[in-house]
Amino acid sequence: QVQLVESGGGLVQPGGSLRLSCAASESIFSFYAMGWYRQAPGKQRELVATITSGGIANYADSMKERFSISRDNAKNTVYLQMNSLKPEDTAVYYCRARRNSGDFWGQGTQVTVSS
C-alpha cells in the first residue's frame, strides 16, 4: 500500500510563507500525477496544484500567483511552496498521488493563517 506523509503545516501570520512536503513510500515515477488539495471547515475539498511525472504543473486560478508545486524524484517528495498567505488559505492540505492502479491520499497537514 502506498503511503503519503505530509509535513510542514502550522500556524503562520498573514503574508507569511510555508513549504509543505509530501513524502511517498515508493518511487514517485510510478505516479502519472501528484498534487495538493485542501479542505477548509465546512467546505468541499478543492484542487490547489498538480504536477505530472514529466514536471508539468497546473494550479487553481486563485493560487497560481502565490503557490508553487515542485518535485524531487530522488527523494520521492513533492513540495508546495506557499507565499503571501491569507486567512482564507486556512485548511487541511492533502497530498494525492495517481496511477492507473490506484488513487492515494495522505492524512493531511493543517495550515492556519492567523494573526
PDB file of N, CA and C in Angstrom, residues 28-37 47 49-59 69-73 77-79 96-99:
ATOM      1  N   ILE A  28       8.163   8.039  -6.940  1.00  0.00           N
ATOM      2  CA  ILE A  28       7.070   8.844  -7.486  1.00  0.00           C
ATOM      3  C   ILE A  28       7.021   8.783  -9.014  1.00  0.00           C
ATOM      4  N   PHE A  29       7.990   8.146  -9.620  1.00  0.00           N
ATOM      5  CA  PHE A  29       7.931   7.932 -11.071  1.00  0.00           C
ATOM      6  C   PHE A  29       6.740   7.053 -11.442  1.00  0.00           C
ATOM      7  N   SER A  30       6.259   6.268 -10.464  1.00  0.00           N
ATOM      8  CA  SER A  30       5.156   5.352 -10.758  1.00  0.00           C
ATOM      9  C   SER A  30       3.809   6.076 -10.841  1.00  0.00           C
ATOM     10  N   PHE A  31       3.778   7.343 -10.467  1.00  0.00           N
ATOM     11  CA  PHE A  31       2.527   8.101 -10.477  1.00  0.00           C
ATOM     12  C   PHE A  31       2.507   9.056 -11.676  1.00  0.00           C
ATOM     13  N   TYR A  32       1.437   9.028 -12.451  1.00  0.00           N
ATOM     14  CA  TYR A  32       1.401   9.943 -13.583  1.00  0.00           C
ATOM     15  C   TYR A  32       1.094  11.371 -13.150  1.00  0.00           C
ATOM     16  N   ALA A  33       0.572  11.527 -11.949  1.00  0.00           N
ATOM     17  CA  ALA A  33       0.342  12.861 -11.422  1.00  0.00           C
ATOM     18  C   ALA A  33       0.336  12.823  -9.902  1.00  0.00           C
ATOM     19  N   MET A  34       0.847  13.891  -9.315  1.00  0.00           N
ATOM     20  CA  MET A  34       0.735  14.100  -7.876  1.00  0.00           C
ATOM     21  C   MET A  34       0.238  15.515  -7.660  1.00  0.00           C
ATOM     22  N   GLY A  35      -0.363  15.731  -6.505  1.00  0.00           N
ATOM     23  CA  GLY A  35      -0.898  17.064  -6.300  1.00  0.00           C
ATOM     24  C   GLY A  35      -1.241  17.362  -4.863  1.00  0.00           C
ATOM     25  N   TRP A  36      -1.638  18.608  -4.694  1.00  0.00           N
ATOM     26  CA  TRP A  36      -2.085  19.098  -3.399  1.00  0.00           C
ATOM     27  C   TRP A  36      -3.534  19.570  -3.520  1.00  0.00           C
ATOM     28  N   TYR A  37      -4.296  19.220  -2.513  1.00  0.00           N
ATOM     29  CA  TYR A  37      -5.680  19.644  -2.394  1.00  0.00           C
ATOM     30  C   TYR A  37      -5.864  20.191  -0.979  1.00  0.00           C
ATOM     31  N   LEU A  47      -8.946  21.569  -5.431  1.00  0.00           N
ATOM     32  CA  LEU A  47      -7.623  21.482  -6.024  1.00  0.00           C
ATOM     33  C   LEU A  47      -6.790  22.702  -5.665  1.00  0.00           C
ATOM     34  N   ALA A  49      -2.926  22.417  -6.562  1.00  0.00           N
ATOM     35  CA  ALA A  49      -1.965  22.308  -7.657  1.00  0.00           C
ATOM     36  C   ALA A  49      -1.655  20.849  -7.920  1.00  0.00           C
ATOM     37  N   THR A  50      -1.310  20.554  -9.167  1.00  0.00           N
ATOM     38  CA  THR A  50      -0.863  19.211  -9.525  1.00  0.00           C
ATOM     39  C   THR A  50       0.405  19.306 -10.346  1.00  0.00           C
ATOM     40  N   ILE A  51       1.133  18.200 -10.393  1.00  0.00           N
ATOM     41  CA  ILE A  51       2.334  18.128 -11.218  1.00  0.00           C
ATOM     42  C   ILE A  51       2.427  16.733 -11.809  1.00  0.00           C
ATOM     43  N   THR A  52       2.718  16.656 -13.094  1.00  0.00           N
ATOM     44  CA  THR A  52       2.790  15.358 -13.758  1.00  0.00           C
ATOM     45  C   THR A  52       4.171  14.741 -13.577  1.00  0.00           C
ATOM     46  N   SER A  53       4.282  13.490 -13.989  1.00  0.00           N
ATOM     47  CA  SER A  53       5.582  12.826 -13.909  1.00  0.00           C
ATOM     48  C   SER A  53       6.603  13.518 -14.797  1.00  0.00           C
ATOM     49  N   GLY A  54       6.120  14.231 -15.805  1.00  0.00           N
ATOM     50  CA  GLY A  54       7.010  14.983 -16.682  1.00  0.00           C
ATOM     51  C   GLY A  54       7.306  16.388 -16.191  1.00  0.00           C
ATOM     52  N   GLY A  55       6.740  16.743 -15.040  1.00  0.00           N
ATOM     53  CA  GLY A  55       7.041  18.037 -14.434  1.00  0.00           C
ATOM     54  C   GLY A  55       6.129  19.176 -14.848  1.00  0.00           C
ATOM     55  N   ILE A  56       5.023  18.862 -15.516  1.00  0.00           N
ATOM     56  CA  ILE A  56       4.086  19.909 -15.925  1.00  0.00           C
ATOM     57  C   ILE A  56       3.165  20.230 -14.751  1.00  0.00           C
ATOM     58  N   ALA A  57       3.123  21.501 -14.378  1.00  0.00           N
ATOM     59  CA  ALA A  57       2.335  21.934 -13.223  1.00  0.00           C
ATOM     60  C   ALA A  57       1.035  22.585 -13.656  1.00  0.00           C
ATOM     61  N   ASN A  58       0.044  22.425 -12.806  1.00  0.00           N
ATOM     62  CA  ASN A  58      -1.253  23.036 -13.026  1.00  0.00           C
ATOM     63  C   ASN A  58      -1.740  23.584 -11.692  1.00  0.00           C
ATOM     64  N   TYR A  59      -2.367  24.761 -11.726  1.00  0.00           N
ATOM     65  CA  TYR A  59      -2.787  25.416 -10.488  1.00  0.00           C
ATOM     66  C   TYR A  59      -4.239  25.859 -10.559  1.00  0.00           C
ATOM     67  N   ILE A  69       4.303  24.407  -7.002  1.00  0.00           N
ATOM     68  CA  ILE A  69       4.486  22.980  -6.753  1.00  0.00           C
ATOM     69  C   ILE A  69       5.753  22.510  -7.449  1.00  0.00           C
ATOM     70  N   SER A  70       6.455  21.600  -6.796  1.00  0.00           N
ATOM     71  CA  SER A  70       7.674  21.046  -7.385  1.00  0.00           C
ATOM     72  C   SER A  70       7.853  19.614  -6.882  1.00  0.00           C
ATOM     73  N   ARG A  71       8.780  18.918  -7.507  1.00  0.00           N
ATOM     74  CA  ARG A  71       9.032  17.537  -7.114  1.00  0.00           C
ATOM     75  C   ARG A  71      10.518  17.245  -7.117  1.00  0.00           C
ATOM     76  N   ASP A  72      10.927  16.378  -6.190  1.00  0.00           N
ATOM     77  CA  ASP A  72      12.302  15.894  -6.132  1.00  0.00           C
ATOM     78  C   ASP A  72      12.226  14.387  -6.283  1.00  0.00           C
ATOM     79  N   ASN A  73      12.493  13.917  -7.479  1.00  0.00           N
ATOM     80  CA  ASN A  73      12.350  12.491  -7.762  1.00  0.00           C
ATOM     81  C   ASN A  73      13.300  11.638  -6.925  1.00  0.00           C
ATOM     82  N   THR A  77       9.583  12.977  -3.193  1.00  0.00           N
ATOM     83  CA  THR A  77       8.874  14.020  -2.446  1.00  0.00           C
ATOM     84  C   THR A  77       8.344  15.094  -3.387  1.00  0.00           C
ATOM     85  N   VAL A  78       7.155  15.548  -3.079  1.00  0.00           N
ATOM     86  CA  VAL A  78       6.543  16.671  -3.774  1.00  0.00           C
ATOM     87  C   VAL A  78       6.368  17.805  -2.772  1.00  0.00           C
ATOM     88  N   TYR A  79       6.614  19.013  -3.225  1.00  0.00           N
ATOM     89  CA  TYR A  79       6.555  20.178  -2.350  1.00  0.00           C
ATOM     90  C   TYR A  79       5.481  21.158  -2.817  1.00  0.00           C
ATOM     91  N   ARG A  96      -1.993  14.002  -2.897  1.00  0.00           N
ATOM     92  CA  ARG A  96      -2.641  12.955  -3.691  1.00  0.00           C
ATOM     93  C   ARG A  96      -1.671  12.442  -4.741  1.00  0.00           C
ATOM     94  N   ALA A  97      -1.718  11.133  -4.962  1.00  0.00           N
ATOM     95  CA  ALA A  97      -0.885  10.510  -5.996  1.00  0.00           C
ATOM     96  C   ALA A  97      -1.754   9.568  -6.811  1.00  0.00           C
ATOM     97  N   ARG A  98      -1.637   9.658  -8.141  1.00  0.00           N
ATOM     98  CA  ARG A  98      -2.481   8.842  -9.006  1.00  0.00           C
ATOM     99  C   ARG A  98      -1.652   8.050 -10.007  1.00  0.00           C
ATOM    100  N   ARG A  99      -2.069   6.813 -10.166  1.00  0.00           N
ATOM    101  CA  ARG A  99      -1.532   5.974 -11.223  1.00  0.00           C
ATOM    102  C   ARG A  99      -2.639   5.068 -11.694  1.00  0.00           C
TER     103      ARG A  99
END
